[in-house]
């Protein structure tokens, strides 16, 4: 086939809508576009000039420009936006002559489902397979490229898994994302850089380790530093100034390769880059004084810690090597080094009972955790947590897998667990605590807490909408068996 025009589409959990809320509420109608899909579009752009990416995180998709494309990639599909991704794939499969390819974590791990909506599914990381697939399509023969799934005559064909790419250097061209530059003055989206892939741990609920693997692969320090420079420059070149100047390093476990992480931090310092950095972390980094000193010196103001649970039994049940006391000591030491902690929590573990929302809120407040992300147990197809609990799921409406309760917990009703989530969010982001933040926190945390106050109001509003259904779902008769 002749391939001249290629379009990349990122589905939104909610497709972009122009509203004043976008200035205050992240993840309702606006969020930062997928770094991974942007990188794949950049790879393809190197060989196919007419390549462009649309992200429903920041704009509507102009269908008139997509309908005459030769190949359409619907990527960045996670569980929460899978329904929308399938909807887009089905629409363009029906209304165009294009080859439709799906990809992303959920599509890759749940490829028998995803393959029903398009011509092909890219499995795992597409850095190497994406051009190979396009070359195979141009030649017109059967697709035998490793790392692809598709349906043929009602039969599912899988060409085999391929090893993750070793060389992951390269900087995404952010200008390939339609209207991205027009949105950079929104403080609800942040510059992002992904510097490494993989995690050596094996937490049962984590889909990322299943997708990227347990072997940590890193970009060169030089490549990471240049990406940080370009990302900051892109966001600072907007028509209006930003209130917050910062960058999020989005690695799942930035500190897994300690020597490399230290080299990156030294590289930031030596390059004279001045901004506010945030990064995800496990609790162990809180005991590494040398690393914490270097983080502070490099301009990091916060660590987003995957705490998840506040009960040691839950850590053991999901094979996460942590204890509550270790996490408390880690938080205290991080704070002693002048860094703040953001907590990432999961509700819905088997030991959770009525009152878990109050306990979680008290834990956050007592340990001076500056901000939180709370989600009910997140079941992604392909993870051990999903396999162990798929008989207790309320439904498979993936659009509801966005923090809402989607299963029957053993010791509390789904309705009760949703109320606990709402309670925790409201207590942590109360008007009283907002006033305290605006009076006593530094400028960065004033703005962050204000934005998160509105964000959590939006979250609670969505959680409340699900309460009638969850109440009707009642209790699971076999839950104590």
Short mmCIF file of C-alpha atoms in Angstrom, two decimals:
data_model
loop_
_atom_site.label_atom_id
_atom_site.label_comp_id
_atom_site.label_asym_id
_atom_site.label_seq_id
_atom_site.Cartn_x
_atom_site.Cartn_y
_atom_site.Cartn_z
CA UNK A 1 0.00 0.00 0.00
CA UNK A 2 1.03 3.60 -0.53
CA UNK A 3 1.63 5.38 2.79
CA UNK A 4 1.85 9.14 2.71
CA UNK A 5 -0.26 10.49 5.58
CA UNK A 6 -0.14 9.19 9.17
CA UNK A 7 -2.10 10.44 12.16
CA UNK A 8 -1.68 9.61 15.84
CA UNK A 9 -4.72 9.95 18.12
CA UNK A 10 -4.70 9.95 21.92
CA UNK A 11 -8.17 9.31 23.41
CA UNK A 12 -9.29 11.36 26.37
CA UNK A 13 -11.07 9.97 29.41
CA UNK A 14 -13.30 12.94 28.68
CA UNK A 15 -12.63 14.50 25.27
CA UNK A 16 -11.29 18.05 25.50
CA UNK A 17 -13.83 20.75 26.19
CA UNK A 18 -13.12 24.47 26.22
CA UNK A 19 -14.00 25.75 29.70
CA UNK A 20 -12.62 28.01 32.41
CA UNK A 21 -12.28 24.86 34.54
CA UNK A 22 -9.18 23.98 32.52
CA UNK A 23 -7.26 26.70 34.35
CA UNK A 24 -8.00 25.12 37.75
CA UNK A 25 -9.04 21.48 37.45
CA UNK A 26 -6.57 18.95 36.09
CA UNK A 27 -7.84 15.73 34.48
CA UNK A 28 -11.41 16.81 33.87
CA UNK A 29 -11.12 18.21 30.34
CA UNK A 30 -7.37 18.79 30.19
CA UNK A 31 -4.20 16.86 31.00
CA UNK A 32 -0.65 16.64 29.68
CA UNK A 33 -0.50 14.70 26.36
CA UNK A 34 1.12 11.28 26.31
CA UNK A 35 4.90 11.50 26.21
CA UNK A 36 5.12 7.93 24.88
CA UNK A 37 2.76 8.46 21.95
CA UNK A 38 4.48 11.75 21.15
CA UNK A 39 7.79 9.86 20.98
CA UNK A 40 6.35 7.24 18.58
CA UNK A 41 5.00 10.03 16.35
CA UNK A 42 8.49 11.56 16.36
CA UNK A 43 10.03 8.27 15.24
CA UNK A 44 7.53 7.98 12.38
CA UNK A 45 7.99 11.63 11.40
CA UNK A 46 11.62 10.80 10.59
CA UNK A 47 10.45 8.71 7.61
CA UNK A 48 6.97 10.02 6.83
CA UNK A 49 6.76 13.79 6.51
CA UNK A 50 2.97 14.10 6.80
CA UNK A 51 2.75 12.93 10.41
CA UNK A 52 0.79 14.67 13.15
CA UNK A 53 -0.58 13.83 16.60
CA UNK A 54 -3.92 14.83 18.09
CA UNK A 55 -4.53 14.48 21.81
CA UNK A 56 -8.02 14.76 23.29
CA UNK A 57 -6.24 15.84 26.46
CA UNK A 58 -5.75 19.31 24.98
CA UNK A 59 -7.88 19.61 21.83
CA UNK A 60 -10.70 18.16 19.83
CA UNK A 61 -9.78 15.90 16.94
CA UNK A 62 -10.51 17.55 13.57
CA UNK A 63 -11.96 14.51 11.84
CA UNK A 64 -11.68 16.07 8.38
CA UNK A 65 -7.88 15.87 8.64
CA UNK A 66 -7.92 12.26 9.80
CA UNK A 67 -10.39 10.66 7.41
CA UNK A 68 -7.99 10.74 4.44
CA UNK A 69 -5.00 9.38 6.40
CA UNK A 70 -3.41 6.14 5.19
CA UNK A 71 -2.56 4.86 8.68
CA UNK A 72 -4.18 5.92 11.96
CA UNK A 73 -2.56 5.03 15.27
CA UNK A 74 -4.94 5.17 18.24
CA UNK A 75 -2.45 5.00 21.10
CA UNK A 76 -1.89 5.98 24.70
CA UNK A 77 -4.74 3.63 25.61
CA UNK A 78 -4.92 3.06 29.35
CA UNK A 79 -7.76 1.27 31.09
CA UNK A 80 -9.64 4.45 32.02
CA UNK A 81 -9.71 5.73 28.40
CA UNK A 82 -9.94 2.36 26.63
CA UNK A 83 -13.65 2.74 25.81
CA UNK A 84 -13.00 6.08 24.12
CA UNK A 85 -10.00 4.63 22.29
CA UNK A 86 -12.10 1.77 20.97
CA UNK A 87 -14.81 4.24 19.96
CA UNK A 88 -12.33 6.28 17.92
CA UNK A 89 -10.83 3.18 16.33
CA UNK A 90 -14.26 1.83 15.38
CA UNK A 91 -15.32 5.18 13.92
CA UNK A 92 -12.27 5.61 11.69
CA UNK A 93 -12.29 1.94 10.72
CA UNK A 94 -15.85 2.43 9.47
CA UNK A 95 -15.50 5.86 7.86
CA UNK A 96 -12.03 5.68 6.29
CA UNK A 97 -9.87 3.40 4.17
CA UNK A 98 -7.01 3.77 6.64
CA UNK A 99 -5.23 0.96 8.42
CA UNK A 100 -6.13 1.42 12.10
CA UNK A 101 -3.52 0.41 14.70
CA UNK A 102 -4.11 0.43 18.46
CA UNK A 103 -1.51 0.64 21.20
CA UNK A 104 -0.86 1.59 24.79
CA UNK A 105 -0.66 -0.23 28.09
CA UNK A 106 -4.26 -1.49 28.25
CA UNK A 107 -4.48 -2.37 24.55
CA UNK A 108 -1.16 -4.22 24.71
CA UNK A 109 -1.98 -6.21 27.85
CA UNK A 110 -5.56 -6.86 26.72
CA UNK A 111 -4.87 -7.38 23.02
CA UNK A 112 -7.57 -10.03 22.35
CA UNK A 113 -10.12 -7.35 23.20
CA UNK A 114 -8.33 -4.46 21.49
CA UNK A 115 -7.86 -6.42 18.25
CA UNK A 116 -11.63 -6.39 17.70
CA UNK A 117 -11.61 -2.65 17.08
CA UNK A 118 -8.82 -2.14 14.54
CA UNK A 119 -6.55 -3.86 12.07
CA UNK A 120 -3.53 -4.34 14.33
CA UNK A 121 -2.41 -3.95 17.95
CA UNK A 122 1.17 -3.01 18.81
CA UNK A 123 2.34 -5.07 21.79
CA UNK A 124 4.63 -3.64 24.44
CA UNK A 125 6.88 -0.74 23.52
CA UNK A 126 6.62 0.29 19.87
CA UNK A 127 9.95 2.09 19.44
CA UNK A 128 11.28 -0.55 17.03
CA UNK A 129 8.15 -2.33 15.85
CA UNK A 130 6.26 0.74 14.64
CA UNK A 131 8.46 1.41 11.60
CA UNK A 132 8.76 -2.30 10.89
CA UNK A 133 4.98 -2.54 10.81
CA UNK A 134 4.74 0.42 8.41
CA UNK A 135 7.38 -1.15 6.14
CA UNK A 136 5.43 -4.43 6.13
CA UNK A 137 2.23 -2.59 5.20
CA UNK A 138 4.01 -0.83 2.32
CA UNK A 139 5.28 -4.14 0.96
CA UNK A 140 1.76 -5.55 1.05
CA UNK A 141 2.65 -9.01 2.29
CA UNK A 142 1.57 -10.75 5.52
CA UNK A 143 2.58 -8.99 8.72
CA UNK A 144 5.16 -11.11 10.53
CA UNK A 145 6.81 -8.31 12.51
CA UNK A 146 7.31 -9.49 16.12
CA UNK A 147 5.19 -7.59 18.62
CA UNK A 148 1.92 -7.36 16.69
CA UNK A 149 -1.53 -8.91 17.18
CA UNK A 150 -4.42 -8.97 14.73
CA UNK A 151 -7.50 -10.95 13.74
CA UNK A 152 -7.56 -12.97 10.53
CA UNK A 153 -10.67 -14.86 9.51
CA UNK A 154 -12.02 -14.84 13.04
CA UNK A 155 -8.72 -16.15 14.41
CA UNK A 156 -6.41 -14.15 16.68
CA UNK A 157 -2.86 -14.02 15.33
CA UNK A 158 0.06 -12.98 17.55
CA UNK A 159 3.41 -12.57 15.83
CA UNK A 160 5.25 -13.07 19.11
CA UNK A 161 6.52 -10.83 21.87
CA UNK A 162 9.67 -8.88 21.26
CA UNK A 163 12.38 -7.84 23.67
CA UNK A 164 12.09 -4.28 25.00
CA UNK A 165 14.38 -1.83 23.20
CA UNK A 166 17.74 -1.30 24.86
CA UNK A 167 18.47 2.11 23.35
CA UNK A 168 15.70 4.47 24.47
CA UNK A 169 17.50 7.73 23.75
CA UNK A 170 15.63 10.35 21.75
CA UNK A 171 13.60 13.49 22.36
CA UNK A 172 9.96 13.79 21.37
CA UNK A 173 9.06 16.68 19.05
CA UNK A 174 6.35 18.41 21.06
CA UNK A 175 5.45 20.55 18.06
CA UNK A 176 3.98 17.42 16.44
CA UNK A 177 1.10 17.57 18.94
CA UNK A 178 -1.70 19.71 17.56
CA UNK A 179 -2.36 22.86 19.64
CA UNK A 180 0.03 21.73 22.40
CA UNK A 181 1.95 25.00 22.27
CA UNK A 182 -1.30 26.94 22.57
CA UNK A 183 -1.97 25.30 25.94
CA UNK A 184 1.39 25.69 27.68
CA UNK A 185 0.21 28.65 29.77
CA UNK A 186 -2.26 26.38 31.61
CA UNK A 187 -0.84 25.56 35.03
CA UNK A 188 -2.92 22.36 35.04
CA UNK A 189 -0.48 20.75 32.59
CA UNK A 190 3.24 20.38 33.28
CA UNK A 191 6.43 19.83 31.32
CA UNK A 192 7.22 16.12 31.52
CA UNK A 193 10.28 14.00 30.80
CA UNK A 194 10.43 10.22 30.98
CA UNK A 195 14.05 9.25 31.60
CA UNK A 196 13.98 5.50 32.27
CA UNK A 197 11.75 2.47 31.85
CA UNK A 198 11.14 -0.62 33.96
CA UNK A 199 11.03 -1.40 37.67
CA UNK A 200 12.71 -4.28 39.54
CA UNK A 201 9.78 -4.74 41.94
CA UNK A 202 6.72 -6.93 41.52
CA UNK A 203 3.69 -5.29 43.19
CA UNK A 204 0.58 -7.26 42.22
CA UNK A 205 -1.53 -4.26 41.21
CA UNK A 206 1.12 -2.56 39.06
CA UNK A 207 0.59 -2.82 35.31
CA UNK A 208 3.68 -0.80 34.43
CA UNK A 209 6.16 -3.49 35.45
CA UNK A 210 4.23 -5.96 33.29
CA UNK A 211 4.35 -3.56 30.35
CA UNK A 212 7.91 -2.25 30.63
CA UNK A 213 9.52 -5.19 32.43
CA UNK A 214 11.60 -5.58 35.57
CA UNK A 215 14.90 -4.71 33.91
CA UNK A 216 15.56 -1.01 34.29
CA UNK A 217 16.68 0.75 31.10
CA UNK A 218 17.95 4.32 31.19
CA UNK A 219 18.46 7.11 28.70
CA UNK A 220 21.89 8.70 28.53
CA UNK A 221 22.41 11.57 30.95
CA UNK A 222 23.16 13.93 28.05
CA UNK A 223 19.87 13.00 26.36
CA UNK A 224 17.85 13.50 29.55
CA UNK A 225 19.38 16.91 30.26
CA UNK A 226 18.71 18.11 26.71
CA UNK A 227 15.11 16.83 26.92
CA UNK A 228 14.63 18.79 30.16
CA UNK A 229 16.01 21.92 28.47
CA UNK A 230 13.71 21.55 25.46
CA UNK A 231 10.65 20.76 27.56
CA UNK A 232 11.14 23.84 29.75
CA UNK A 233 11.81 26.04 26.73
CA UNK A 234 8.66 24.76 25.01
CA UNK A 235 6.49 25.60 28.01
CA UNK A 236 8.14 28.96 28.62
CA UNK A 237 7.64 30.14 25.05
CA UNK A 238 3.86 30.47 25.33
CA UNK A 239 1.89 33.65 24.78
CA UNK A 240 1.24 34.08 28.50
CA UNK A 241 3.54 33.51 31.50
CA UNK A 242 3.01 30.51 33.78
CA UNK A 243 2.48 30.91 37.51
CA UNK A 244 4.28 27.65 38.20
CA UNK A 245 7.70 26.92 36.74
CA UNK A 246 8.39 23.26 37.19
CA UNK A 247 8.95 19.89 35.53
CA UNK A 248 7.77 16.40 36.36
CA UNK A 249 10.12 13.46 35.77
CA UNK A 250 7.52 10.76 35.20
CA UNK A 251 9.67 7.61 35.65
CA UNK A 252 7.99 4.82 37.57
CA UNK A 253 11.14 4.28 39.61
CA UNK A 254 13.73 6.97 38.87
CA UNK A 255 15.98 5.78 41.70
CA UNK A 256 16.16 2.09 40.71
CA UNK A 257 19.60 2.67 39.13
CA UNK A 258 21.21 4.78 41.85
CA UNK A 259 24.45 5.57 40.03
CA UNK A 260 22.58 6.76 36.94
CA UNK A 261 20.10 8.83 39.01
CA UNK A 262 22.98 10.55 40.77
CA UNK A 263 24.59 11.30 37.39
CA UNK A 264 21.35 12.86 36.11
CA UNK A 265 21.09 15.08 39.19
CA UNK A 266 24.71 16.17 38.83
CA UNK A 267 23.99 16.85 35.15
CA UNK A 268 21.07 19.13 36.04
CA UNK A 269 23.25 21.08 38.47
CA UNK A 270 26.19 21.38 36.06
CA UNK A 271 23.86 22.51 33.24
CA UNK A 272 22.63 25.39 35.40
CA UNK A 273 18.98 24.42 34.99
CA UNK A 274 16.83 26.26 37.52
CA UNK A 275 13.28 25.03 37.97
CA UNK A 276 11.10 23.17 40.45
CA UNK A 277 11.36 19.42 39.87
CA UNK A 278 9.08 16.66 41.11
CA UNK A 279 9.58 12.92 40.66
CA UNK A 280 7.94 9.66 41.70
CA UNK A 281 9.71 7.61 44.34
CA UNK A 282 9.54 4.54 46.53
CA UNK A 283 10.04 5.01 50.25
CA UNK A 284 13.61 3.63 50.23
CA UNK A 285 15.03 6.86 48.81
CA UNK A 286 14.05 8.51 52.09
CA UNK A 287 16.97 6.76 53.78
CA UNK A 288 19.57 7.88 51.22
CA UNK A 289 20.89 11.14 52.68
CA UNK A 290 23.37 11.71 49.87
CA UNK A 291 20.61 11.37 47.26
CA UNK A 292 18.26 13.66 49.19
CA UNK A 293 20.92 16.36 49.52
CA UNK A 294 21.58 16.14 45.79
CA UNK A 295 17.87 16.30 44.96
CA UNK A 296 17.52 19.49 46.97
CA UNK A 297 20.59 21.01 45.35
CA UNK A 298 19.29 20.14 41.86
CA UNK A 299 16.02 21.99 42.45
CA UNK A 300 13.66 19.22 43.49
CA UNK A 301 10.98 20.41 45.88
CA UNK A 302 8.83 17.28 46.20
CA UNK A 303 8.81 13.50 45.93
CA UNK A 304 5.58 11.77 44.88
CA UNK A 305 5.77 8.62 47.01
CA UNK A 306 3.84 5.49 46.11
CA UNK A 307 2.71 4.73 49.66
CA UNK A 308 -0.46 2.88 48.60
CA UNK A 309 -1.53 1.38 51.95
CA UNK A 310 -1.49 2.23 55.66
CA UNK A 311 -1.67 -1.36 56.94
CA UNK A 312 1.25 -3.82 56.88
CA UNK A 313 -1.11 -6.69 56.05
CA UNK A 314 -2.01 -4.96 52.77
CA UNK A 315 1.63 -4.54 51.81
CA UNK A 316 2.17 -8.26 52.34
CA UNK A 317 -0.99 -9.25 50.48
CA UNK A 318 0.04 -7.36 47.32
CA UNK A 319 3.76 -8.18 47.53
CA UNK A 320 4.91 -4.63 48.15
CA UNK A 321 8.02 -4.59 50.32
CA UNK A 322 7.14 -1.83 52.77
CA UNK A 323 5.99 -1.31 56.32
CA UNK A 324 4.05 1.62 57.74
CA UNK A 325 6.80 2.48 60.20
CA UNK A 326 9.46 2.48 57.49
CA UNK A 327 7.33 4.82 55.40
CA UNK A 328 6.81 7.19 58.32
CA UNK A 329 10.54 7.36 59.02
CA UNK A 330 11.25 7.86 55.32
CA UNK A 331 8.80 10.77 55.12
CA UNK A 332 10.35 12.40 58.18
CA UNK A 333 13.87 12.15 56.76
CA UNK A 334 12.80 13.51 53.36
CA UNK A 335 11.21 16.48 55.10
CA UNK A 336 14.35 17.06 57.18
CA UNK A 337 16.19 17.58 53.89
CA UNK A 338 13.80 20.35 52.88
CA UNK A 339 11.73 18.27 50.46
CA UNK A 340 8.00 17.73 50.66
CA UNK A 341 6.12 14.46 50.11
CA UNK A 342 3.08 13.81 47.97
CA UNK A 343 1.24 10.57 48.79
CA UNK A 344 -0.21 8.13 46.27
CA UNK A 345 -2.78 5.87 47.96
CA UNK A 346 -5.00 2.90 47.11
CA UNK A 347 -8.29 2.11 48.85
CA UNK A 348 -10.04 -1.23 48.57
CA UNK A 349 -7.51 -3.74 49.90
CA UNK A 350 -9.07 -6.80 51.50
CA UNK A 351 -8.46 -5.58 55.05
CA UNK A 352 -10.18 -2.21 54.54
CA UNK A 353 -13.24 -1.66 56.70
CA UNK A 354 -15.50 1.20 57.64
CA UNK A 355 -13.34 4.06 58.90
CA UNK A 356 -10.49 3.55 56.41
CA UNK A 357 -11.18 7.00 54.92
CA UNK A 358 -10.73 8.70 58.30
CA UNK A 359 -7.58 6.67 59.01
CA UNK A 360 -6.12 7.63 55.63
CA UNK A 361 -6.90 11.33 56.08
CA UNK A 362 -5.41 11.30 59.58
CA UNK A 363 -2.26 9.60 58.25
CA UNK A 364 -1.85 12.29 55.60
CA UNK A 365 -2.42 15.19 58.00
CA UNK A 366 -0.33 13.79 60.86
CA UNK A 367 2.64 13.13 58.56
CA UNK A 368 2.38 16.56 56.87
CA UNK A 369 1.94 15.05 53.40
CA UNK A 370 1.37 18.03 51.11
CA UNK A 371 -0.92 16.49 48.52
CA UNK A 372 -2.50 13.18 47.61
CA UNK A 373 -3.82 11.05 44.80
CA UNK A 374 -6.35 8.51 46.07
CA UNK A 375 -7.73 5.71 43.93
CA UNK A 376 -9.79 2.66 44.66
CA UNK A 377 -8.03 -0.60 43.84
CA UNK A 378 -6.98 -0.32 40.21
CA UNK A 379 -7.55 -3.57 38.31
CA UNK A 380 -5.74 -3.61 34.97
CA UNK A 381 -6.22 -6.75 32.86
CA UNK A 382 -3.00 -8.75 32.87
CA UNK A 383 -1.93 -7.95 36.44
CA UNK A 384 -1.99 -10.52 39.26
CA UNK A 385 -4.44 -8.31 41.16
CA UNK A 386 -6.85 -8.44 38.23
CA UNK A 387 -6.55 -12.21 37.84
CA UNK A 388 -7.08 -12.80 41.56
CA UNK A 389 -10.13 -10.54 41.75
CA UNK A 390 -11.84 -10.77 38.35
CA UNK A 391 -14.63 -12.83 39.92
CA UNK A 392 -15.36 -9.94 42.28
CA UNK A 393 -15.50 -7.15 39.71
CA UNK A 394 -18.70 -5.13 39.52
CA UNK A 395 -18.40 -4.65 35.77
CA UNK A 396 -15.93 -4.16 32.93
CA UNK A 397 -16.96 -0.68 31.93
CA UNK A 398 -13.38 0.53 31.61
CA UNK A 399 -14.39 4.21 31.73
CA UNK A 400 -15.25 3.68 35.41
CA UNK A 401 -11.77 2.32 36.16
CA UNK A 402 -10.60 5.83 36.96
CA UNK A 403 -10.47 5.79 40.76
CA UNK A 404 -14.04 4.66 41.42
CA UNK A 405 -14.85 1.44 43.26
CA UNK A 406 -15.15 -1.36 40.69
CA UNK A 407 -15.12 -4.50 42.86
CA UNK A 408 -16.68 -6.11 45.92
CA UNK A 409 -14.26 -5.74 48.86
CA UNK A 410 -14.52 -8.49 51.50
CA UNK A 411 -15.17 -6.31 54.56
CA UNK A 412 -17.07 -3.29 53.29
CA UNK A 413 -19.67 -2.71 50.59
CA UNK A 414 -18.70 -0.99 47.34
CA UNK A 415 -21.03 1.85 48.34
CA UNK A 416 -19.37 2.12 51.74
CA UNK A 417 -15.88 2.15 50.23
CA UNK A 418 -16.84 4.94 47.83
CA UNK A 419 -18.11 6.98 50.79
CA UNK A 420 -14.78 6.42 52.57
CA UNK A 421 -12.95 7.74 49.51
CA UNK A 422 -15.14 10.85 49.44
CA UNK A 423 -14.67 11.39 53.17
CA UNK A 424 -10.87 11.15 52.95
CA UNK A 425 -10.70 13.55 50.03
CA UNK A 426 -12.95 16.11 51.72
CA UNK A 427 -11.07 15.99 55.00
CA UNK A 428 -7.66 16.35 53.39
CA UNK A 429 -8.85 19.16 51.12
CA UNK A 430 -11.12 20.98 53.55
CA UNK A 431 -11.69 24.73 53.43
CA UNK A 432 -9.87 25.01 56.77
CA UNK A 433 -6.78 23.28 55.38
CA UNK A 434 -6.97 25.38 52.22
CA UNK A 435 -6.94 28.56 54.33
CA UNK A 436 -3.99 27.24 56.30
CA UNK A 437 -2.07 26.43 53.11
CA UNK A 438 -2.72 29.88 51.65
CA UNK A 439 -1.54 31.53 54.87
CA UNK A 440 1.49 29.46 55.82
CA UNK A 441 2.81 27.42 52.88
CA UNK A 442 5.44 28.61 50.42
CA UNK A 443 4.35 30.04 47.06
CA UNK A 444 4.66 26.73 45.21
CA UNK A 445 2.53 24.80 47.69
CA UNK A 446 -0.03 27.60 47.93
CA UNK A 447 -0.74 27.32 44.20
CA UNK A 448 -0.60 23.51 44.21
CA UNK A 449 -2.98 23.14 47.15
CA UNK A 450 -5.41 25.63 45.62
CA UNK A 451 -5.45 23.73 42.32
CA UNK A 452 -5.79 20.38 44.07
CA UNK A 453 -8.62 21.73 46.21
CA UNK A 454 -10.68 22.27 43.04
CA UNK A 455 -9.40 19.02 41.51
CA UNK A 456 -10.59 16.99 44.49
CA UNK A 457 -13.93 18.80 44.44
CA UNK A 458 -14.26 17.58 40.86
CA UNK A 459 -13.23 14.05 41.86
CA UNK A 460 -15.77 13.94 44.68
CA UNK A 461 -18.49 15.14 42.35
CA UNK A 462 -17.77 12.21 40.01
CA UNK A 463 -17.55 9.74 42.90
CA UNK A 464 -20.94 10.90 44.20
CA UNK A 465 -22.52 10.28 40.78
CA UNK A 466 -21.66 6.59 41.11
CA UNK A 467 -23.20 6.17 44.57
CA UNK A 468 -26.73 5.20 43.41
CA UNK A 469 -25.33 2.39 41.24
CA UNK A 470 -22.96 1.19 43.99
CA UNK A 471 -25.76 1.23 46.55
CA UNK A 472 -27.92 -0.85 44.23
CA UNK A 473 -25.02 -3.28 43.68
CA UNK A 474 -25.22 -4.06 47.38
CA UNK A 475 -22.98 -6.73 48.84
CA UNK A 476 -21.37 -9.69 47.19
CA UNK A 477 -22.92 -12.83 48.61
CA UNK A 478 -19.79 -14.90 48.18
CA UNK A 479 -17.36 -12.31 49.43
CA UNK A 480 -16.44 -14.08 52.68
CA UNK A 481 -15.84 -17.46 51.10
#
